[in-house]
Backbone as numpy.savetxt, mean C-alpha at the origin, in Angstrom:
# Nx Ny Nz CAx CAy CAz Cx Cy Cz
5.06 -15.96 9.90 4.24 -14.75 9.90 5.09 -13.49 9.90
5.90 -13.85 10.56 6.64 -12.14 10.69 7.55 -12.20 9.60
7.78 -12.96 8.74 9.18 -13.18 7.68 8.09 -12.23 6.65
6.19 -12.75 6.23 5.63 -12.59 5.34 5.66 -10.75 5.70
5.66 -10.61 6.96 5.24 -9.46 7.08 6.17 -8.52 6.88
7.53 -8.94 7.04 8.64 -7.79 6.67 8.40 -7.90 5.10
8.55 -8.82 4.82 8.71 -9.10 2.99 8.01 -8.27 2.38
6.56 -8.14 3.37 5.31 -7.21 2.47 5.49 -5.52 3.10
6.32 -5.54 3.55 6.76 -4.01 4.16 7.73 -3.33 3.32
8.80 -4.65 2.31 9.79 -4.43 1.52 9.21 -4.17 0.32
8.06 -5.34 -0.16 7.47 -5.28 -1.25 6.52 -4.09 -1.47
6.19 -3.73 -0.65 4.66 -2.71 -0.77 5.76 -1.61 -0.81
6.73 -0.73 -0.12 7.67 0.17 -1.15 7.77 0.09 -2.41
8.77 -0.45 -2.12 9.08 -0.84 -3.73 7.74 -1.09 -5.04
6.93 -1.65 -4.50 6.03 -1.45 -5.83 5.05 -0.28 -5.63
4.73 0.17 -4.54 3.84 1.50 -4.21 4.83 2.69 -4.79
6.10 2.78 -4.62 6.24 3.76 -4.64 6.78 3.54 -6.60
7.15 2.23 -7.08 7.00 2.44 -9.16 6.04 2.68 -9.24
4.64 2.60 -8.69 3.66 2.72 -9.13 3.30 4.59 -9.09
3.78 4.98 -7.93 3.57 6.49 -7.54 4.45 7.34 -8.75
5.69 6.66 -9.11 6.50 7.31 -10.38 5.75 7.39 -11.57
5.06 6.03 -12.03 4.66 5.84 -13.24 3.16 6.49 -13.08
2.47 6.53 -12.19 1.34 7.14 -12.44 1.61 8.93 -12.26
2.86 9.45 -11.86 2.89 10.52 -11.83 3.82 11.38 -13.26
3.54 10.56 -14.10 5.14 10.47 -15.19 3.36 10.59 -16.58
2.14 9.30 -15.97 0.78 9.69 -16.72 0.05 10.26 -16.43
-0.11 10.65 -15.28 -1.30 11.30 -15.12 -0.86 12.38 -13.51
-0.32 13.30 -14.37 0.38 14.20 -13.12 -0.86 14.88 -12.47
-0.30 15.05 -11.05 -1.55 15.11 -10.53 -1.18 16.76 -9.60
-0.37 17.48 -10.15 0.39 18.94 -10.03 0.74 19.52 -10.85
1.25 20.88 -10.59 1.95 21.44 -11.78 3.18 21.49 -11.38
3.64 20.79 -10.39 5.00 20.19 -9.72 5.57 18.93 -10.37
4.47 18.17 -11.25 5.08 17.14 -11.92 5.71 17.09 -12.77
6.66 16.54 -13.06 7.15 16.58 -14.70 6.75 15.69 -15.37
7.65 15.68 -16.54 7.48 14.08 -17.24 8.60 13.40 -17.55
9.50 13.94 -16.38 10.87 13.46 -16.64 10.93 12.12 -15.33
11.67 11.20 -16.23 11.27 10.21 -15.11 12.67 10.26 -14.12
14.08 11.29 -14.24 14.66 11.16 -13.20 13.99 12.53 -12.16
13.76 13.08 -12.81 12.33 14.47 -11.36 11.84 13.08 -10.75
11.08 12.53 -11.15 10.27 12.04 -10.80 11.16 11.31 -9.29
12.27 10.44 -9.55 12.88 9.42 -9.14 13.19 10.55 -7.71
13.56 11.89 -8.44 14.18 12.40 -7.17 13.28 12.77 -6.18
11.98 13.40 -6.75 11.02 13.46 -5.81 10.88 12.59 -4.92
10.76 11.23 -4.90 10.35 10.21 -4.66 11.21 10.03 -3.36
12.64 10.32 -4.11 13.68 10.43 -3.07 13.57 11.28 -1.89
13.14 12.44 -2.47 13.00 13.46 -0.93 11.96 13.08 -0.36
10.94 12.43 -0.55 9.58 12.31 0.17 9.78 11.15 1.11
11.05 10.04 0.59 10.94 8.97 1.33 12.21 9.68 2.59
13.37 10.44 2.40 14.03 11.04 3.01 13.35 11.82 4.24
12.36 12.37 4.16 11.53 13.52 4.68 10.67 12.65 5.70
9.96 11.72 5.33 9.14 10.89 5.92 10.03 9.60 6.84
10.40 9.00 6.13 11.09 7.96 6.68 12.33 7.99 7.48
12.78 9.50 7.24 14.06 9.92 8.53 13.43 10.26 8.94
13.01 11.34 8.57 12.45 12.53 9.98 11.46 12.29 10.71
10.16 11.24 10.17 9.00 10.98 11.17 9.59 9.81 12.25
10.00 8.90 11.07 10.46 7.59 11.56 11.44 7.71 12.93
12.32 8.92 13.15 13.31 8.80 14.37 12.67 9.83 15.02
11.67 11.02 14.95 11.36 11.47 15.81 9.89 11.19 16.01
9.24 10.85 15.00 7.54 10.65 15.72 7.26 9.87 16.74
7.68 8.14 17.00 7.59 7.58 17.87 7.82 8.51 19.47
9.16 9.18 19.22 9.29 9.72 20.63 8.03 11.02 20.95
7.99 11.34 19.58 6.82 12.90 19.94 5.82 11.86 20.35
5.29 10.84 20.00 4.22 10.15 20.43 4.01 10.00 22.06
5.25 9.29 22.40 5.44 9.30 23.72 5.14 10.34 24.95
5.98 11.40 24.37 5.62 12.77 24.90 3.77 13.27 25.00
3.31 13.31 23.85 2.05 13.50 23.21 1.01 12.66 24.28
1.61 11.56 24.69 0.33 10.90 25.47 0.63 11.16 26.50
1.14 12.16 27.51 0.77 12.79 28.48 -0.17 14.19 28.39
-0.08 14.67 27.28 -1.56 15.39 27.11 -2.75 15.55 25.98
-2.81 14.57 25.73 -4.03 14.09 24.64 -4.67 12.90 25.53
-6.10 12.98 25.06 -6.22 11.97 25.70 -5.81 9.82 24.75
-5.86 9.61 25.75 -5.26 8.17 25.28 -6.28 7.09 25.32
-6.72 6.16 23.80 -5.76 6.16 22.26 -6.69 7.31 21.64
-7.61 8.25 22.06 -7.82 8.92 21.08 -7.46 9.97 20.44
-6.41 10.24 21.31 -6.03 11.86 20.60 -4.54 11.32 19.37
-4.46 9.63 19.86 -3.57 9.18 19.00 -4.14 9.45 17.49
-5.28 8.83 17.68 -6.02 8.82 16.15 -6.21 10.06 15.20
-6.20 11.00 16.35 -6.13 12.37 15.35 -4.91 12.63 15.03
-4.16 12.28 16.14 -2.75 13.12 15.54 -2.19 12.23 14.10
-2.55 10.55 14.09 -2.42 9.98 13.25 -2.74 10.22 11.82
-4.34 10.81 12.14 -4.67 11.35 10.79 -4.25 12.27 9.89
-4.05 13.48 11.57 -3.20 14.60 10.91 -1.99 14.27 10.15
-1.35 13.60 10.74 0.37 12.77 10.36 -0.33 12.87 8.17
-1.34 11.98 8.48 -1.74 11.24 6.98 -2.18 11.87 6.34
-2.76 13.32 6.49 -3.39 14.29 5.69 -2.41 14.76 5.55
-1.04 15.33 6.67 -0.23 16.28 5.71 1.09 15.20 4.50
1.15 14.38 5.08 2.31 13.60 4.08 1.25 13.03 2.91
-0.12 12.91 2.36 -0.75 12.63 1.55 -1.09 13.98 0.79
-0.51 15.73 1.65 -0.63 16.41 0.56 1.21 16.84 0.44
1.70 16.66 1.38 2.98 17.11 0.15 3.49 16.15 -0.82
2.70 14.95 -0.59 2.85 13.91 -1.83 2.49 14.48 -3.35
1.11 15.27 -2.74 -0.04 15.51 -4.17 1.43 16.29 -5.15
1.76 17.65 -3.61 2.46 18.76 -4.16 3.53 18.56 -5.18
4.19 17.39 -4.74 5.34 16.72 -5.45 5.07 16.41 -6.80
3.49 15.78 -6.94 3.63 15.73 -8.04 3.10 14.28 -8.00
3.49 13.64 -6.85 3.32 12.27 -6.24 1.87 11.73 -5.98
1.11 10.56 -5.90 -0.02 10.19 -5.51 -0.12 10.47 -4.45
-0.97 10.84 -3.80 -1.10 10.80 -2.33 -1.28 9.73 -1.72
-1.63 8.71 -2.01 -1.50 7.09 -1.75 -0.09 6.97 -0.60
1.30 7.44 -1.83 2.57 7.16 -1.08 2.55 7.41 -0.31
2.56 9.05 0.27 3.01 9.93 1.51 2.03 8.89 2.46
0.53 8.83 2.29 -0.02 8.00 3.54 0.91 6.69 3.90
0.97 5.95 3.03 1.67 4.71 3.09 2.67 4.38 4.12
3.57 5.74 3.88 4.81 5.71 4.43 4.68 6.56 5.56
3.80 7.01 6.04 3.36 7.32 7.45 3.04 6.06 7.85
2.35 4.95 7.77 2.10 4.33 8.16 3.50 3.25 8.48
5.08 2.85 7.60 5.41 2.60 7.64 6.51 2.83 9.08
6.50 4.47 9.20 7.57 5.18 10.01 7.03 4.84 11.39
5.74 4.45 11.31 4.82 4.45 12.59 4.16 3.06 12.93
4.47 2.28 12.17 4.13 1.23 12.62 4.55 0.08 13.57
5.99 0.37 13.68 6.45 -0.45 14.80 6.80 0.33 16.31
6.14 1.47 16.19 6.86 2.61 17.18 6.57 1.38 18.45
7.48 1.57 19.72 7.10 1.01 20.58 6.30 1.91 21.62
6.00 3.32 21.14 5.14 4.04 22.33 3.94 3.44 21.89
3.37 3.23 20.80 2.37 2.86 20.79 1.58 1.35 21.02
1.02 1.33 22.31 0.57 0.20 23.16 -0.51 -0.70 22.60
-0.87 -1.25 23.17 -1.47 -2.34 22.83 -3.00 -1.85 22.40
-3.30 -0.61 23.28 -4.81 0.09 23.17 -4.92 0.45 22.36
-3.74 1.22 22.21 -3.33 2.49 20.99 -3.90 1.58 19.44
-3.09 0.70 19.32 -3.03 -0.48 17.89 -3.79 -0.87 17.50
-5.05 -1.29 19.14 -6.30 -1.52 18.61 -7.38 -0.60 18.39
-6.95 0.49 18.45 -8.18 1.64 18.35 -7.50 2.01 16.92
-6.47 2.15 16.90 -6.52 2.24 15.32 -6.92 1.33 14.63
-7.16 0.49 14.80 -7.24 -0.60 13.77 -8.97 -0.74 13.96
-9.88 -0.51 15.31 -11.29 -0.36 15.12 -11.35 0.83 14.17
-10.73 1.76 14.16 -11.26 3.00 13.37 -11.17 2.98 11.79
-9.89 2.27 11.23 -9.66 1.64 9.82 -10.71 0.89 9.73
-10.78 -0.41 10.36 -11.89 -0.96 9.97 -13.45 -0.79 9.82
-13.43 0.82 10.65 -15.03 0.91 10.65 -15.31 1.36 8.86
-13.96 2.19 8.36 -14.10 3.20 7.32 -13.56 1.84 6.06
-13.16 0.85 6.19 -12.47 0.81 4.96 -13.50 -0.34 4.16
-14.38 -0.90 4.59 -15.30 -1.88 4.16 -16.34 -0.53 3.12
-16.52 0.54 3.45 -16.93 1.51 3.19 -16.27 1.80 1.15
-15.02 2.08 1.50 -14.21 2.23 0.59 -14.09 0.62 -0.28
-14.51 -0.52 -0.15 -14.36 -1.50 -0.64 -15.67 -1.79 -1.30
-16.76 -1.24 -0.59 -17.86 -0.76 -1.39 -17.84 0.18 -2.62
-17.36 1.19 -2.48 -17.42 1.84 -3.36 -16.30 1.34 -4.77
-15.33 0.33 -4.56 -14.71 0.23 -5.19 -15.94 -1.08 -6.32
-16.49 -1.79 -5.20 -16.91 -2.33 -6.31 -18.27 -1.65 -7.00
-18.90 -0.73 -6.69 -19.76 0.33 -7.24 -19.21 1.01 -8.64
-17.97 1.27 -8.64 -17.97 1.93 -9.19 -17.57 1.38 -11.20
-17.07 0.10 -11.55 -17.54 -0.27 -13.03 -19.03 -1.50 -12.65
-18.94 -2.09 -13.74 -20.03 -2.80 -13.74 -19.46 -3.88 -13.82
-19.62 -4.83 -12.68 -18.72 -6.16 -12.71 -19.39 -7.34 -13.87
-20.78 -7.18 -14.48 -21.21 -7.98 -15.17 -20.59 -7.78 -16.60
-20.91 -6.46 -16.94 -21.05 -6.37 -18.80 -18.90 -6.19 -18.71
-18.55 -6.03 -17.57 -16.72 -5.84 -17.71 -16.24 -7.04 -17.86
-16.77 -7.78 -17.29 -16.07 -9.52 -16.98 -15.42 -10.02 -17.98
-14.20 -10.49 -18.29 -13.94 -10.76 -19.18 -13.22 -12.46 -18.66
-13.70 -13.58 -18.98 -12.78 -14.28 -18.26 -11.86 -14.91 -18.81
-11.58 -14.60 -20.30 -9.94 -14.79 -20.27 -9.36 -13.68 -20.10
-9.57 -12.73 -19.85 -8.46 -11.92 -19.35 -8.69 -12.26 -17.60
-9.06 -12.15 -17.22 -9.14 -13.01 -15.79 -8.59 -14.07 -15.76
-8.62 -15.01 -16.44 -7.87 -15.93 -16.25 -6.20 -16.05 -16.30
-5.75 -15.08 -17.19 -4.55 -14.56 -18.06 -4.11 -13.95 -16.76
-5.06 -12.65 -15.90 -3.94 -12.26 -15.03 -4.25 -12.89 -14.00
-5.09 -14.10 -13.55 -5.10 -14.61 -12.13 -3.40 -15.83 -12.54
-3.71 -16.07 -13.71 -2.07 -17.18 -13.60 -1.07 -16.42 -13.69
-0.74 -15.05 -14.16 0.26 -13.92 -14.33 0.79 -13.52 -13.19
-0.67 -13.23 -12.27 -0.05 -13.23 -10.86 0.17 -13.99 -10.13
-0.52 -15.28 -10.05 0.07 -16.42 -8.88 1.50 -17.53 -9.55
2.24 -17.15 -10.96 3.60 -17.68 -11.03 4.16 -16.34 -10.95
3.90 -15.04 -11.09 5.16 -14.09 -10.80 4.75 -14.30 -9.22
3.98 -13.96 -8.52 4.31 -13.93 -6.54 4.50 -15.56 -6.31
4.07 -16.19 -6.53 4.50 -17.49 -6.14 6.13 -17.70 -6.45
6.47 -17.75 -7.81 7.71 -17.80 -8.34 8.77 -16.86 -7.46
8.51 -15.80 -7.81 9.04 -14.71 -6.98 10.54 -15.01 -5.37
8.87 -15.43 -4.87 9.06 -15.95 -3.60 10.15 -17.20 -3.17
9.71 -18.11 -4.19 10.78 -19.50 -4.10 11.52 -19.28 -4.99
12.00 -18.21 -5.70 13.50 -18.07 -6.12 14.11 -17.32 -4.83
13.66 -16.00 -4.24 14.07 -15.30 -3.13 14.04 -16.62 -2.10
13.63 -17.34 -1.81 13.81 -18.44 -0.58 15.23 -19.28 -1.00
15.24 -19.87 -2.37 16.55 -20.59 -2.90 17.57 -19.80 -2.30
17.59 -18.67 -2.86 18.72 -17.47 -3.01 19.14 -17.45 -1.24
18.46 -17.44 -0.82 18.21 -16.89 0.53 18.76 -18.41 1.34
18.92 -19.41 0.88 19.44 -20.70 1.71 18.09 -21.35 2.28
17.06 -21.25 1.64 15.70 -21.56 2.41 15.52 -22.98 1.78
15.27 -23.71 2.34 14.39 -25.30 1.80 13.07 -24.95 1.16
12.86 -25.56 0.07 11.77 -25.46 -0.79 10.52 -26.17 -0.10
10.74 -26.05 1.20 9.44 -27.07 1.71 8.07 -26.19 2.32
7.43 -27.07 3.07 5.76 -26.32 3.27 6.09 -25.30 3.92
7.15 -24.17 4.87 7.40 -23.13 5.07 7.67 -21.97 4.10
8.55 -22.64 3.08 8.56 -21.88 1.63 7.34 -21.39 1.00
6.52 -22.43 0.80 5.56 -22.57 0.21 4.57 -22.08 0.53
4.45 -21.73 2.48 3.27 -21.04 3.10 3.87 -19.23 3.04
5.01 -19.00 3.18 5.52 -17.97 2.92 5.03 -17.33 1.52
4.91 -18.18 0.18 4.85 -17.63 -0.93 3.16 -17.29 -1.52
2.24 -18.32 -0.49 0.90 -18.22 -0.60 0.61 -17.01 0.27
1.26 -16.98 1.45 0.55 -15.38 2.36 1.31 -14.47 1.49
1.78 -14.09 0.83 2.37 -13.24 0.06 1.53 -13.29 -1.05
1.38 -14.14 -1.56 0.16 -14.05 -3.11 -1.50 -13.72 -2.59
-1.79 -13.80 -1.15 -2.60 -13.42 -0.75 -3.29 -11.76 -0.18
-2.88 -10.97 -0.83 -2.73 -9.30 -0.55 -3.56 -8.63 -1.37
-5.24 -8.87 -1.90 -6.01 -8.31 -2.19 -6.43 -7.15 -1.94
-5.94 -6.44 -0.58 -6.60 -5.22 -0.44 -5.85 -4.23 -0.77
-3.99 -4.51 -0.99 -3.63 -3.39 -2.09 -3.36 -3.40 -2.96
-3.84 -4.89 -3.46 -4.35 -4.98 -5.16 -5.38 -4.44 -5.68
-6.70 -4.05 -4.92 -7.49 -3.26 -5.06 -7.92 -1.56 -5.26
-6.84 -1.21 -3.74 -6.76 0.01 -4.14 -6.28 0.38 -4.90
-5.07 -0.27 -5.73 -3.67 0.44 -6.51 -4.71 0.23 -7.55
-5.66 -0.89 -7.94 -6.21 -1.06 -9.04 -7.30 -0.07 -9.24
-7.82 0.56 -8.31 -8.83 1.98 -8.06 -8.12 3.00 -8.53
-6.47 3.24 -7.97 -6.30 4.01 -8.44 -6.25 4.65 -10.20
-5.51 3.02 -10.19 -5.20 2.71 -11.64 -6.74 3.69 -12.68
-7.78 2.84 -12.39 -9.28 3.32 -12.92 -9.55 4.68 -13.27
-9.25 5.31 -11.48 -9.35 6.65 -11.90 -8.42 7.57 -12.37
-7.85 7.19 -12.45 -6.32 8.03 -13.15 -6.60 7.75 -14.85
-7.03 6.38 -15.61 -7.43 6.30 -16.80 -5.77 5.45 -16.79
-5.10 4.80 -15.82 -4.11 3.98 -16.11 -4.84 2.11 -16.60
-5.68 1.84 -16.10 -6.66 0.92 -16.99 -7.77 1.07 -17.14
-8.44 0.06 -17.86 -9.84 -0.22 -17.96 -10.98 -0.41 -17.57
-12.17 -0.72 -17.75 -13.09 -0.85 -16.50 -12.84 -2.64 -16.66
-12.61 -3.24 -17.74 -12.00 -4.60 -17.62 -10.98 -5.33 -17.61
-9.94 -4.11 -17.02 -8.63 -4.83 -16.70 -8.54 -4.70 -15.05
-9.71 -3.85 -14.42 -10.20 -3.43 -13.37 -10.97 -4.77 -12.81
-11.83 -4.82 -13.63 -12.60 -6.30 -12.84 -11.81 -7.75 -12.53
-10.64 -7.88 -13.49 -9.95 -8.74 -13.88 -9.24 -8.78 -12.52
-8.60 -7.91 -12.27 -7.71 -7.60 -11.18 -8.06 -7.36 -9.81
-9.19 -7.00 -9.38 -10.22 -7.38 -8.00 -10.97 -8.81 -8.28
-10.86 -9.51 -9.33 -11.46 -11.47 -9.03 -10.42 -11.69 -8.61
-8.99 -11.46 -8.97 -7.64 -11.97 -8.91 -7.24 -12.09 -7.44
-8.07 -10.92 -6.79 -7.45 -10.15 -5.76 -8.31 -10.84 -4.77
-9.38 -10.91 -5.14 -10.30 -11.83 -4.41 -10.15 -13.52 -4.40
-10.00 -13.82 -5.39 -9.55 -15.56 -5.43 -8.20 -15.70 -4.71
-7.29 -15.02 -5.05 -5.58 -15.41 -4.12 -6.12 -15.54 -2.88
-6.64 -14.20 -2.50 -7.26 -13.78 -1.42 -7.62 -15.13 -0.60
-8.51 -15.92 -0.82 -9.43 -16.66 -0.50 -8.71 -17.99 -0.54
């Protein structure tokens, strides 16, 4: 569990933030963007510099401090939000999705040790009250009947379970790992990550980076691994 979970802390960078380049390289979302893809690279650079030094070594401790006068876990949740509203707009400013900057708040802050056991779970009641919400609307918004396409569904449900499956048990070889049912459960909780296959695929939609049926294709996908 904790091997899948660093892996998907390594992986969700790295592909959140090509994805934040390339959708900001099509569909700039500033007049801070360019269309140069080393701007782009550098942006990317200062935002993860900015966030990931500077929150990452001092927020945990401001946290600490902070819960002697807020009240506790709720004044966590605001300050959390606040954290996510402002790094989701100097993302926009950059030029960047705002997707990233949240992301990587969440990254700088996720292992803090001020934040207790209460704290973790009141965030996590408050995500969960809002995000079933947002999973609604995702599927509201094409028409899952007249989009369906099921060979292209089929095309990317095997596209994705030999690239993450594969993936995985070459990084395990490489890595001195035995190809056995630990490998193998490692490479299935990893092919199992529907919910930011979904959003990235929302984003994808509304940006006009795909289709409304490369969209449906990619939430069955996300839903079958899933499952």
């Amino acid at each position: 569990g904790a091997l899948i979970m660093s892996a998907t802390i390594v992986d969700d960078l790295v592909n959140w933030t090509l994805f934040a380049i390339i959708l900001s390289d099509i569909a700039p979302s500033s007049a801070a963007a360019s269309g140069s893809l080393t701007v782009s690279l550098l942006l990317v650079s200062l935002l993860f510099i900015l966030i990931l030094g500077f929150v990452r070594h001092f927020g945990p401790r401001a946290l600490g401090q902070l819960r002697q006068h807020v009240s506790w876990p709720r004044g966590l949740i605001g300050v959390t939000a606040l954290l996510v509203l402002v790094a989701s707009r100097a993302s926009e400013a950059l030029g960047i999705h705002a997707f990233l900057g949240a992301f990587l708040i969440g990254v700088s802050l996720g292992d803090a040790k001020e934040l207790q056991a209460d704290a973790h779970q009141a965030i996590g009641h408050f995500i969960m009250t809002f995000a079933p919400i947002y999973f609604i609307s995702m599927g509201m918004s094409p028409n899952f009947i007249t989009n369906f396409d099921p060979v292209l569904v089929v095309l990317i449900l095997v596209a994705a379970c030999i690239s993450k499956l594969g993936a995985v048990l070459l990084g395990a070889r490489a890595a001195g790992m035995p190809l056995d049912r630990e490998a193998w459960a490692v490479a299935f909780g990893l092919n199992a990550r529907g919910a930011t296959g979904i959003i990235l695929a929302g984003v994808g939609l509304v940006n006009g980076v795909i289709d409304a049926r490369n969209f449906v294709a990619i939430v069955v996908m996300t839903l079958i691994t899933s499952l």
